[in-house]
Every structure is written in structure tokens, then in C-alpha cells.
PDB file of C-alpha atoms in Angstrom:
ATOM      1  CA  MET A 280      20.103  -5.384  20.536  1.00 84.00           C
ATOM      2  CA  LEU A 281      20.342  -4.899  16.968  1.00 92.00           C
ATOM      3  CA  ASN A 282      23.731  -4.541  15.485  1.00 93.00           C
ATOM      4  CA  ALA A 283      23.814  -0.931  14.995  1.00 93.00           C
ATOM      5  CA  SER A 284      27.019  -1.264  12.529  1.00 95.00           C
ATOM      6  CA  TYR A 285      23.948  -2.259   9.568  1.00 96.00           C
ATOM      7  CA  VAL A 286      23.042   0.800   9.405  1.00 97.00           C
ATOM      8  CA  GLY A 287      23.291   1.991   5.575  1.00 97.00           C
ATOM      9  CA  ARG A 288      23.383  -1.748   4.208  1.00 96.00           C
ATOM     10  CA  SER A 289      21.516  -3.094   1.423  1.00 96.00           C
ATOM     11  CA  LEU A 290      19.826  -6.942   1.030  1.00 95.00           C
ATOM     12  CA  PRO A 291      20.961  -8.174  -2.399  1.00 95.00           C
ATOM     13  CA  THR A 292      17.880  -6.698  -4.604  1.00 97.00           C
ATOM     14  CA  THR A 293      15.111  -9.765  -4.830  1.00 97.00           C
ATOM     15  CA  ASP A 294      14.851 -11.623  -8.659  1.00 97.00           C
ATOM     16  CA  PRO A 295      11.907  -9.806 -10.284  1.00 97.00           C
ATOM     17  CA  VAL A 296       8.223 -10.982  -8.690  1.00 96.00           C
ATOM     18  CA  GLU A 297       5.043 -10.654 -11.591  1.00 97.00           C
ATOM     19  CA  ILE A 298       2.646  -8.378  -9.566  1.00 97.00           C
ATOM     20  CA  THR A 299      -0.008 -11.159 -10.631  1.00 96.00           C
ATOM     21  CA  ALA A 300      -4.062 -10.136 -10.856  1.00 93.00           C
ATOM     22  CA  GLU A 301      -4.829 -12.905  -9.044  1.00 94.00           C
ATOM     23  CA  SER A 302      -2.850 -12.043  -5.739  1.00 95.00           C
ATOM     24  CA  VAL A 303      -4.015  -7.853  -6.291  1.00 95.00           C
ATOM     25  CA  ALA A 304      -7.310  -9.162  -6.508  1.00 94.00           C
ATOM     26  CA  ARG A 305      -7.311 -11.368  -2.936  1.00 95.00           C
ATOM     27  CA  PHE A 306      -5.324  -8.274  -1.415  1.00 96.00           C
ATOM     28  CA  ALA A 307      -8.678  -5.669  -2.805  1.00 95.00           C
ATOM     29  CA  ALA A 308     -11.788  -7.771  -1.398  1.00 95.00           C
ATOM     30  CA  ALA A 309      -9.488  -8.526   1.799  1.00 97.00           C
ATOM     31  CA  LEU A 310      -9.824  -4.885   2.152  1.00 96.00           C
ATOM     32  CA  GLY A 311     -13.414  -4.321   0.645  1.00 94.00           C
ATOM     33  CA  LEU A 312     -12.025  -2.725  -2.276  1.00 91.00           C
ATOM     34  CA  SER A 313     -12.921  -5.119  -5.132  1.00 80.00           C
ATOM     35  CA  GLY A 314     -16.193  -3.130  -5.445  1.00 70.00           C
ATOM     36  CA  VAL A 315     -14.764   0.345  -6.048  1.00 67.00           C
ATOM     37  CA  PRO A 316     -14.185   1.149  -9.540  1.00 58.00           C
ATOM     38  CA  ALA A 317     -10.666   1.717 -10.114  1.00 58.00           C
ATOM     39  CA  ALA A 318     -10.136   4.229 -12.883  1.00 56.00           C
ATOM     40  CA  SER A 319      -6.550   3.558 -13.678  1.00 69.00           C
ATOM     41  CA  GLY A 320      -6.205  -0.349 -12.788  1.00 83.00           C
ATOM     42  CA  ALA A 321      -3.427   0.795 -10.278  1.00 89.00           C
ATOM     43  CA  VAL A 322      -2.604  -1.769  -7.171  1.00 94.00           C
ATOM     44  CA  PRO A 323      -4.614  -1.064  -3.765  1.00 95.00           C
ATOM     45  CA  PRO A 324      -2.300   1.796  -2.172  1.00 95.00           C
ATOM     46  CA  THR A 325      -1.058  -0.484   0.412  1.00 97.00           C
ATOM     47  CA  TYR A 326      -0.485  -3.718  -1.427  1.00 97.00           C
ATOM     48  CA  LEU A 327       3.243  -3.013  -1.832  1.00 97.00           C
ATOM     49  CA  ILE A 328       3.762  -4.219   1.531  1.00 97.00           C
ATOM     50  CA  THR A 329       3.215  -7.566   0.516  1.00 97.00           C
ATOM     51  CA  LEU A 330       6.335  -7.675  -1.306  1.00 97.00           C
ATOM     52  CA  THR A 331       8.432  -4.840   0.438  1.00 96.00           C
ATOM     53  CA  LEU A 332       7.830  -6.702   4.288  1.00 93.00           C
ATOM     54  CA  PRO A 333       9.294  -9.593   2.952  1.00 93.00           C
ATOM     55  CA  ALA A 334      12.274  -8.427   1.680  1.00 94.00           C
ATOM     56  CA  ALA A 335      12.918  -7.382   4.322  1.00 91.00           C
ATOM     57  CA  GLU A 336      12.121  -9.872   6.457  1.00 89.00           C
ATOM     58  CA  ARG A 337      15.176 -11.312   5.547  1.00 91.00           C
ATOM     59  CA  LEU A 338      17.201  -9.961   7.426  1.00 92.00           C
ATOM     60  CA  VAL A 339      16.370 -12.731  10.810  1.00 91.00           C
ATOM     61  CA  ASP A 340      18.322 -15.001   8.302  1.00 91.00           C
ATOM     62  CA  ASP A 341      21.417 -13.255   9.331  1.00 92.00           C
ATOM     63  CA  PRO A 342      22.437 -14.218  12.840  1.00 92.00           C
ATOM     64  CA  ASP A 343      24.862 -10.823  13.208  1.00 94.00           C
ATOM     65  CA  PHE A 344      21.750  -8.845  12.764  1.00 94.00           C
ATOM     66  CA  GLY A 345      20.237 -10.065  15.851  1.00 92.00           C
ATOM     67  CA  LEU A 346      16.634  -9.541  14.523  1.00 92.00           C
ATOM     68  CA  ASP A 347      14.263 -11.202  16.574  1.00 89.00           C
ATOM     69  CA  TRP A 348      11.035 -11.055  13.989  1.00 85.00           C
ATOM     70  CA  SER A 349       8.458 -12.459  17.441  1.00 84.00           C
ATOM     71  CA  LYS A 350       9.307  -9.384  18.973  1.00 87.00           C
ATOM     72  CA  VAL A 351       8.813  -6.946  16.266  1.00 89.00           C
ATOM     73  CA  LEU A 352       5.704  -4.934  15.838  1.00 90.00           C
ATOM     74  CA  HIS A 353       4.947  -2.649  12.983  1.00 93.00           C
ATOM     75  CA  ARG A 354       4.941   1.484  14.145  1.00 95.00           C
ATOM     76  CA  ASP A 355       5.050   3.416  10.803  1.00 97.00           C
ATOM     77  CA  GLN A 356       4.607   3.006   7.220  1.00 98.00           C
ATOM     78  CA  ARG A 357       5.143   5.629   4.108  1.00 98.00           C
ATOM     79  CA  PHE A 358       4.547   5.056   0.672  1.00 98.00           C
ATOM     80  CA  ALA A 359       5.947   7.018  -2.539  1.00 98.00           C
ATOM     81  CA  TYR A 360       4.433   6.416  -5.723  1.00 96.00           C
ATOM     82  CA  HIS A 361       6.382   7.458  -8.806  1.00 96.00           C
ATOM     83  CA  ARG A 362       4.396   5.646 -11.311  1.00 93.00           C
ATOM     84  CA  GLU A 363       1.631   3.827 -10.790  1.00 91.00           C
ATOM     85  CA  VAL A 364       1.969   0.272 -10.522  1.00 93.00           C
ATOM     86  CA  ARG A 365      -0.348  -2.330 -12.273  1.00 92.00           C
ATOM     87  CA  PRO A 366      -1.229  -5.822 -12.367  1.00 94.00           C
ATOM     88  CA  GLY A 367       1.355  -7.871 -14.897  1.00 95.00           C
ATOM     89  CA  THR A 368       3.737  -5.907 -13.857  1.00 96.00           C
ATOM     90  CA  SER A 369       7.646  -7.852 -12.545  1.00 98.00           C
ATOM     91  CA  VAL A 370       9.200  -5.797 -10.057  1.00 98.00           C
ATOM     92  CA  THR A 371      12.264  -6.429  -7.693  1.00 98.00           C
ATOM     93  CA  CYS A 372      12.910  -5.153  -4.224  1.00 98.00           C
ATOM     94  CA  THR A 373      16.131  -3.734  -2.540  1.00 98.00           C
ATOM     95  CA  SER A 374      15.778  -3.012   1.187  1.00 97.00           C
ATOM     96  CA  THR A 375      18.171  -0.908   2.562  1.00 97.00           C
ATOM     97  CA  ILE A 376      18.744  -0.244   6.526  1.00 97.00           C
ATOM     98  CA  GLU A 377      18.182   3.662   7.220  1.00 98.00           C
ATOM     99  CA  SER A 378      18.396   4.050  11.202  1.00 97.00           C
ATOM    100  CA  ILE A 379      18.777   2.089  14.451  1.00 97.00           C
ATOM    101  CA  LYS A 380      17.363   3.599  17.304  1.00 96.00           C
ATOM    102  CA  THR A 381      17.922   2.746  20.707  1.00 93.00           C
ATOM    103  CA  VAL A 382      15.090   3.317  23.202  1.00 89.00           C
ATOM    104  CA  ALA A 383      15.241   2.057  26.975  1.00 88.00           C
ATOM    105  CA  GLY A 384      16.514  -1.065  25.540  1.00 88.00           C
ATOM    106  CA  ASN A 385      14.066  -1.594  22.607  1.00 94.00           C
ATOM    107  CA  ASP A 386      15.268  -0.979  18.998  1.00 95.00           C
ATOM    108  CA  LEU A 387      13.259   1.366  16.503  1.00 96.00           C
ATOM    109  CA  LEU A 388      14.426  -0.076  13.004  1.00 97.00           C
ATOM    110  CA  SER A 389      13.842   1.795  10.211  1.00 97.00           C
ATOM    111  CA  LEU A 390      14.481   0.174   6.129  1.00 97.00           C
ATOM    112  CA  ARG A 391      13.558   1.630   3.014  1.00 98.00           C
ATOM    113  CA  THR A 392      12.942  -0.626   0.112  1.00 98.00           C
ATOM    114  CA  ASP A 393      12.915   0.407  -2.896  1.00 98.00           C
ATOM    115  CA  VAL A 394      10.507  -1.077  -6.074  1.00 98.00           C
ATOM    116  CA  ALA A 395      11.899  -1.102  -9.465  1.00 98.00           C
ATOM    117  CA  ASP A 396      10.444  -2.730 -12.570  1.00 97.00           C
ATOM    118  CA  ALA A 397      12.105  -2.882 -16.047  1.00 96.00           C
ATOM    119  CA  ASP A 398      11.967   0.964 -16.244  1.00 96.00           C
ATOM    120  CA  GLY A 399      13.670   1.538 -13.366  1.00 97.00           C
ATOM    121  CA  LEU A 400      12.490   3.527  -9.477  1.00 98.00           C
ATOM    122  CA  VAL A 401       8.246   2.673  -8.966  1.00 97.00           C
ATOM    123  CA  ALA A 402       8.156   2.981  -5.550  1.00 98.00           C
ATOM    124  CA  GLU A 403       9.895   3.008  -2.484  1.00 98.00           C
ATOM    125  CA  SER A 404       8.197   2.219   1.034  1.00 98.00           C
ATOM    126  CA  TRP A 405       9.552   3.503   4.382  1.00 98.00           C
ATOM    127  CA  THR A 406       9.150   1.013   7.247  1.00 97.00           C
ATOM    128  CA  THR A 407       9.890   1.455  11.420  1.00 97.00           C
ATOM    129  CA  LEU A 408       9.698  -1.505  13.299  1.00 95.00           C
ATOM    130  CA  PHE A 409       9.543  -1.388  16.844  1.00 94.00           C
ATOM    131  CA  VAL A 410      12.213  -4.574  18.020  1.00 93.00           C
ATOM    132  CA  ALA A 411      11.021  -5.182  21.727  1.00 90.00           C
ATOM    133  CA  ALA A 412      13.683  -5.720  24.323  1.00 86.00           C
ATOM    134  CA  ALA A 413      15.356  -9.389  24.637  1.00 74.00           C
ATOM    135  CA  THR A 414      13.429 -11.177  28.049  1.00 66.00           C
ATOM    136  CA  ASP A 415      15.416 -11.950  30.925  1.00 49.00           C
ATOM    137  CA  ALA A 416      14.698 -15.279  30.019  1.00 45.00           C
ATOM    138  CA  ALA A 417      15.770 -14.943  26.722  1.00 43.00           C
ATOM    139  CA  GLY A 418      18.318 -13.157  27.401  1.00 39.00           C
ATOM    140  CA  GLU A 419      19.663 -16.459  29.636  1.00 37.00           C
ATOM    141  CA  ALA A 420      18.951 -18.611  26.686  1.00 35.00           C
ATOM    142  CA  ALA A 421      20.683 -17.014  23.865  1.00 34.00           C
TER     143      ALA A 421
ATOM    144  CA  MET B  53      -6.601  21.455  -6.917  1.00 90.00           C
ATOM    145  CA  LYS B  54      -6.837  24.891  -5.242  1.00 85.00           C
ATOM    146  CA  GLU B  55     -11.020  24.489  -4.801  1.00 91.00           C
ATOM    147  CA  PHE B  56      -9.697  22.470  -1.595  1.00 95.00           C
ATOM    148  CA  THR B  57     -10.025  24.260   1.508  1.00 96.00           C
ATOM    149  CA  PRO B  58      -7.162  23.418   4.652  1.00 97.00           C
ATOM    150  CA  GLY B  59      -9.412  22.869   8.030  1.00 97.00           C
ATOM    151  CA  ASP B  60     -12.645  21.617   5.409  1.00 97.00           C
ATOM    152  CA  VAL B  61     -13.632  17.995   6.410  1.00 98.00           C
ATOM    153  CA  VAL B  62     -13.732  15.791   3.180  1.00 97.00           C
ATOM    154  CA  PHE B  63     -15.442  12.684   3.934  1.00 98.00           C
ATOM    155  CA  THR B  64     -15.759  10.256   6.811  1.00 98.00           C
ATOM    156  CA  THR B  65     -16.210   7.121   6.817  1.00 98.00           C
ATOM    157  CA  ALA B  66     -16.827   3.630   9.153  1.00 98.00           C
ATOM    158  CA  PHE B  67     -15.981   0.183   8.466  1.00 98.00           C
ATOM    159  CA  PRO B  68     -16.994  -2.899  10.929  1.00 98.00           C
ATOM    160  CA  VAL B  69     -13.909  -5.276  11.303  1.00 98.00           C
ATOM    161  CA  GLN B  70     -14.629  -9.090  12.485  1.00 98.00           C
ATOM    162  CA  ARG B  71     -12.228 -11.450  12.928  1.00 98.00           C
ATOM    163  CA  ALA B  72     -12.560 -12.908   9.709  1.00 98.00           C
ATOM    164  CA  ASP B  73     -11.933 -10.017   8.157  1.00 98.00           C
ATOM    165  CA  LEU B  74      -8.397 -10.257   9.792  1.00 98.00           C
ATOM    166  CA  ALA B  75      -8.154 -14.188   8.504  1.00 98.00           C
ATOM    167  CA  ALA B  76      -8.630 -12.732   5.111  1.00 98.00           C
ATOM    168  CA  TYR B  77      -6.128  -9.993   5.155  1.00 98.00           C
ATOM    169  CA  ALA B  78      -3.257 -12.158   6.576  1.00 97.00           C
ATOM    170  CA  GLU B  79      -4.004 -15.363   3.688  1.00 97.00           C
ATOM    171  CA  ALA B  80      -4.248 -11.670   1.225  1.00 97.00           C
ATOM    172  CA  SER B  81      -1.308 -10.370   2.605  1.00 96.00           C
ATOM    173  CA  GLY B  82       1.124 -13.259   3.795  1.00 93.00           C
ATOM    174  CA  ASP B  83       0.961 -11.714   7.441  1.00 92.00           C
ATOM    175  CA  HIS B  84       0.067 -14.737   9.326  1.00 91.00           C
ATOM    176  CA  ASN B  85       1.500 -13.438  13.152  1.00 91.00           C
ATOM    177  CA  PRO B  86      -0.736 -14.941  15.032  1.00 93.00           C
ATOM    178  CA  ILE B  87      -1.064 -12.054  17.706  1.00 94.00           C
ATOM    179  CA  HIS B  88      -3.888 -11.070  14.703  1.00 95.00           C
ATOM    180  CA  LEU B  89      -5.964 -14.543  14.615  1.00 96.00           C
ATOM    181  CA  ASP B  90      -4.998 -16.043  17.972  1.00 96.00           C
ATOM    182  CA  ARG B  91      -6.443 -14.075  21.374  1.00 97.00           C
ATOM    183  CA  ALA B  92      -3.215 -16.739  23.551  1.00 97.00           C
ATOM    184  CA  ALA B  93      -1.014 -16.273  21.567  1.00 94.00           C
ATOM    185  CA  ALA B  94      -1.848 -11.612  21.670  1.00 94.00           C
ATOM    186  CA  GLU B  95      -2.219 -11.676  25.270  1.00 95.00           C
ATOM    187  CA  ALA B  96       1.303 -13.647  25.215  1.00 91.00           C
ATOM    188  CA  ALA B  97       2.461 -10.773  23.449  1.00 86.00           C
ATOM    189  CA  GLY B  98       0.946  -8.351  26.109  1.00 88.00           C
ATOM    190  CA  LEU B  99      -1.840  -7.239  24.072  1.00 92.00           C
ATOM    191  CA  PRO B 100      -5.463  -7.526  25.798  1.00 95.00           C
ATOM    192  CA  ASP B 101      -6.828  -9.924  22.685  1.00 97.00           C
ATOM    193  CA  VAL B 102      -6.814 -10.253  19.107  1.00 98.00           C
ATOM    194  CA  ILE B 103      -5.393  -6.774  16.539  1.00 97.00           C
ATOM    195  CA  ALA B 104      -5.707  -5.566  13.050  1.00 97.00           C
ATOM    196  CA  HIS B 105      -2.577  -5.924  11.786  1.00 97.00           C
ATOM    197  CA  GLY B 106      -1.565  -1.677  11.224  1.00 96.00           C
ATOM    198  CA  MET B 107      -0.885  -2.299   7.085  1.00 97.00           C
ATOM    199  CA  PHE B 108      -4.946  -3.921   7.401  1.00 98.00           C
ATOM    200  CA  THR B 109      -6.313  -0.830   9.712  1.00 98.00           C
ATOM    201  CA  MET B 110      -3.768   1.720   6.957  1.00 98.00           C
ATOM    202  CA  GLY B 111      -5.091  -0.842   4.314  1.00 98.00           C
ATOM    203  CA  LEU B 112      -8.799   0.706   4.999  1.00 98.00           C
ATOM    204  CA  VAL B 113      -7.860   4.263   5.273  1.00 98.00           C
ATOM    205  CA  SER B 114      -6.889   3.480   1.855  1.00 97.00           C
ATOM    206  CA  ARG B 115     -10.330   2.141   0.602  1.00 96.00           C
ATOM    207  CA  ALA B 116     -12.125   5.529   2.193  1.00 97.00           C
ATOM    208  CA  VAL B 117      -9.502   7.613   0.258  1.00 96.00           C
ATOM    209  CA  VAL B 118      -9.731   5.372  -3.464  1.00 94.00           C
ATOM    210  CA  GLU B 119     -13.728   5.631  -2.453  1.00 94.00           C
ATOM    211  CA  TRP B 120     -14.165   9.369  -2.124  1.00 95.00           C
ATOM    212  CA  VAL B 121     -11.975   9.329  -5.298  1.00 94.00           C
ATOM    213  CA  ALA B 122     -14.162   7.713  -7.259  1.00 90.00           C
ATOM    214  CA  GLU B 123     -17.144   8.970  -5.905  1.00 91.00           C
ATOM    215  CA  SER B 124     -15.537  12.618  -6.350  1.00 91.00           C
ATOM    216  CA  GLY B 125     -14.572  11.799  -9.637  1.00 90.00           C
ATOM    217  CA  LEU B 126     -10.787  13.268  -9.358  1.00 92.00           C
ATOM    218  CA  GLU B 127      -8.798  12.772 -11.756  1.00 91.00           C
ATOM    219  CA  ALA B 128      -5.777  11.670  -9.399  1.00 93.00           C
ATOM    220  CA  SER B 129      -3.055   9.179  -8.288  1.00 92.00           C
ATOM    221  CA  LEU B 130      -2.411   8.568  -4.694  1.00 94.00           C
ATOM    222  CA  THR B 131       1.355   9.347  -4.650  1.00 96.00           C
ATOM    223  CA  ASP B 132       2.185   9.307  -0.919  1.00 98.00           C
ATOM    224  CA  PHE B 133       0.410   7.878   1.982  1.00 98.00           C
ATOM    225  CA  SER B 134       1.618   7.604   5.444  1.00 98.00           C
ATOM    226  CA  ALA B 135       0.575   6.240   8.740  1.00 98.00           C
ATOM    227  CA  ARG B 136       1.820   5.643  12.710  1.00 97.00           C
ATOM    228  CA  PHE B 137       0.386   2.896  14.182  1.00 97.00           C
ATOM    229  CA  ALA B 138      -0.185   4.739  17.657  1.00 96.00           C
ATOM    230  CA  LYS B 139      -2.523   2.295  19.807  1.00 96.00           C
ATOM    231  CA  PRO B 140      -3.731  -1.224  18.680  1.00 95.00           C
ATOM    232  CA  VAL B 141      -7.252  -1.814  17.124  1.00 97.00           C
ATOM    233  CA  VAL B 142      -8.300  -4.611  19.795  1.00 98.00           C
ATOM    234  CA  VAL B 143     -11.049  -6.918  17.396  1.00 98.00           C
ATOM    235  CA  PRO B 144     -12.778  -8.538  20.226  1.00 97.00           C
ATOM    236  CA  ALA B 145     -14.516 -12.767  18.894  1.00 96.00           C
ATOM    237  CA  GLU B 146     -17.825 -11.427  19.513  1.00 96.00           C
ATOM    238  CA  GLY B 147     -19.197  -8.300  17.915  1.00 96.00           C
ATOM    239  CA  GLY B 148     -15.405  -7.207  16.709  1.00 97.00           C
ATOM    240  CA  THR B 149     -15.324  -3.478  16.575  1.00 98.00           C
ATOM    241  CA  THR B 150     -15.572  -0.447  14.331  1.00 98.00           C
ATOM    242  CA  VAL B 151     -13.039   1.654  12.858  1.00 98.00           C
ATOM    243  CA  GLU B 152     -14.159   5.039  12.251  1.00 98.00           C
ATOM    244  CA  ILE B 153     -12.024   7.639   9.525  1.00 98.00           C
ATOM    245  CA  GLU B 154     -12.301  11.277   9.191  1.00 98.00           C
ATOM    246  CA  ALA B 155     -10.351  12.837   6.366  1.00 98.00           C
ATOM    247  CA  LYS B 156      -9.114  17.219   6.104  1.00 98.00           C
ATOM    248  CA  VAL B 157      -7.677  18.805   3.857  1.00 98.00           C
ATOM    249  CA  ARG B 158      -4.050  19.700   5.010  1.00 98.00           C
ATOM    250  CA  LYS B 159      -2.840  21.927   2.151  1.00 97.00           C
ATOM    251  CA  ALA B 160      -3.897  22.312  -1.153  1.00 97.00           C
ATOM    252  CA  GLU B 161      -1.281  23.003  -4.142  1.00 96.00           C
ATOM    253  CA  ALA B 162      -2.182  23.844  -7.614  1.00 96.00           C
ATOM    254  CA  ASP B 163      -1.693  20.169  -9.076  1.00 96.00           C
ATOM    255  CA  SER B 164      -2.039  18.375  -5.438  1.00 97.00           C
ATOM    256  CA  VAL B 165      -3.917  17.955  -2.320  1.00 98.00           C
ATOM    257  CA  GLU B 166      -2.651  16.312   0.894  1.00 98.00           C
ATOM    258  CA  LEU B 167      -5.152  15.151   3.361  1.00 98.00           C
ATOM    259  CA  ALA B 168      -4.534  14.249   6.935  1.00 98.00           C
ATOM    260  CA  ILE B 169      -6.822  11.175   8.209  1.00 98.00           C
ATOM    261  CA  THR B 170      -7.403  10.014  11.610  1.00 98.00           C
ATOM    262  CA  ALA B 171      -8.915   6.929  12.297  1.00 98.00           C
ATOM    263  CA  ARG B 172     -10.472   5.793  15.576  1.00 98.00           C
ATOM    264  CA  SER B 173     -11.515   2.604  17.231  1.00 98.00           C
ATOM    265  CA  GLY B 174     -12.358   1.429  21.082  1.00 95.00           C
ATOM    266  CA  GLY B 175     -12.221   5.272  21.900  1.00 94.00           C
ATOM    267  CA  GLU B 176      -9.018   5.803  20.558  1.00 96.00           C
ATOM    268  CA  LYS B 177      -6.690   7.393  18.298  1.00 97.00           C
ATOM    269  CA  VAL B 178      -4.983   4.706  16.496  1.00 97.00           C
ATOM    270  CA  LEU B 179      -3.257   6.100  14.131  1.00 96.00           C
ATOM    271  CA  ALA B 180      -1.219   9.344  14.633  1.00 91.00           C
ATOM    272  CA  PRO B 181      -2.682  10.733  11.729  1.00 88.00           C
ATOM    273  CA  ALA B 182      -2.199   9.592   8.331  1.00 97.00           C
ATOM    274  CA  ARG B 183      -1.322  11.618   5.457  1.00 98.00           C
ATOM    275  CA  ALA B 184      -2.158  11.004   1.707  1.00 98.00           C
ATOM    276  CA  THR B 185      -1.427  13.260  -1.165  1.00 98.00           C
ATOM    277  CA  LEU B 186      -3.052  13.208  -4.472  1.00 97.00           C
ATOM    278  CA  THR B 187      -1.551  14.129  -7.266  1.00 96.00           C
ATOM    279  CA  ALA B 188      -3.125  15.442 -10.529  1.00 95.00           C
ATOM    280  CA  ARG B 189      -2.943  13.061 -13.711  1.00 88.00           C
ATOM    281  CA  SER B 190      -0.984  14.808 -16.472  1.00 75.00           C
TER     282      SER B 190
END
């Protein structure tokens, strides 16, 4: 089980990372988006997950929180875009634990990650992770 | 965007999905969870076979939306996009699978349109409807 006292906490903001044209092109190609005329030059709609999920994954480094990434399934995802994000922009991510709900020993962990560039907030990403209960064997080992 | 009528189907499309697509997505996204690449790892996690990343399926939905916006010449940006990964997209080694996508108008406002988008694979609805809001560029 996750440590519910972490609700409301934010992880330290990540260092700025430049969104490179190469990483965007690779992501677009993997979804078959490379042939689509991108009128605005914005990154693919789900591209920010490549930054927001690793930012949140740092929670596994905190043993007091109790998150085992091998037990995690992605359940819900939402993005809100305040401005279009283009390659060449440098952004930071700030992840906040919004809620933890426990159902039959499994946890639903909801996180919000704010994505900001030099001018402020550009997008928000909400991720809910299903975290399976530890098995008995794992419980004994722990 | 009052030219759109709630309930109308605005596009349907289908994308084939092979194991190689999941490997390419794992590389591009940095999500190397082995349940998306290796049958033994998927089975160890209680799954019938390798499954697609939820974000791969959501990415295919985003592709369908982006293609539709480009084809219809809409001057609009995707401002809100959400999905729940209701059922896994199972991708067998032989033949892969297909993801079928259908988008309906949910709400039309003066400067935006919200779509409700279903995705089906292997006879199952794999997303509790995704929602996409397109907002006119000012």
C-alpha cells in the first residue's frame, strides 16, 4: 500500500529539458504521424507523456512512499494544453500527488504534472495509475 | 463551431498494430515495460499475451484526430484530451491486431467542439470513451 500521507505533496521541479526535433520526429513516426501535415508545428498530442511519466516515476526512489513500478498499470490519462508546445522549447515538470484511493488492497494513484516553459504553464497532465496489491510472497519478502 | 451536430459521427478509421509497432513506440516513448514486448513477461503479469501501451492506443486516437483536422481544414488546436484504458489491446506475435476508432460530436460550442471517441480491438471497447476538445485558433 502507498503512503497516503503523501497526498498533496509535490516532487521537486525537474531541470529544464529541451524538446528536440529528433525526439518529436521519432515519437511521431512510432504513431504513424510523420506523414500528417502539422499545420501548427505543435508536438504530437500525447508527446508530453515522455516527460511527465518519467518525472512522476521518480516517486519510486522514495522508499517511504512504497511505490513498486512493476505493479503499475496506466489507467487514466488527460492532457490540457494552455498553449501549443513546439520542438526547441525547454520545459520543466512538477508532479503533485492529487489522491490515493485504496480498493481491495490495490491503490489508485492520481498525479498531476504541470509542464512549464520560460513563459509559464503550457500544459497539465493528469495520470491515474493502478498499483496492484503486493502478493503474499512479496509481502513476506518485504 | 456550431456547424457540428451532437451525436453525428465525424470519422471512423482503423489502424493495424503489430509487435514491431510496440517496439518502436517503446523506443520513442522510453516506456520499456516488458509486458509490451515479451509474452512471458505479459503472462507473468497475468495477461493473456503482449498488450499495447495504453499511451500507444491513445496515441493512435490522437493520430486519427490530427488526420481528421488536417483533412477537414479545421483551424483548431487540441486543447483537452483524455482517455481511460478500460481493456488491454492484446497484440499476438502472428498477425497482430487492429484498433478501430469512431468519433462522434459530443458538444459544439461557438469556438470549440468536443468529440467522444471509442476504440475497439479484439471485439472489446478498449477505451472508456476518449474525449478530445478542439478549440478554434484565435
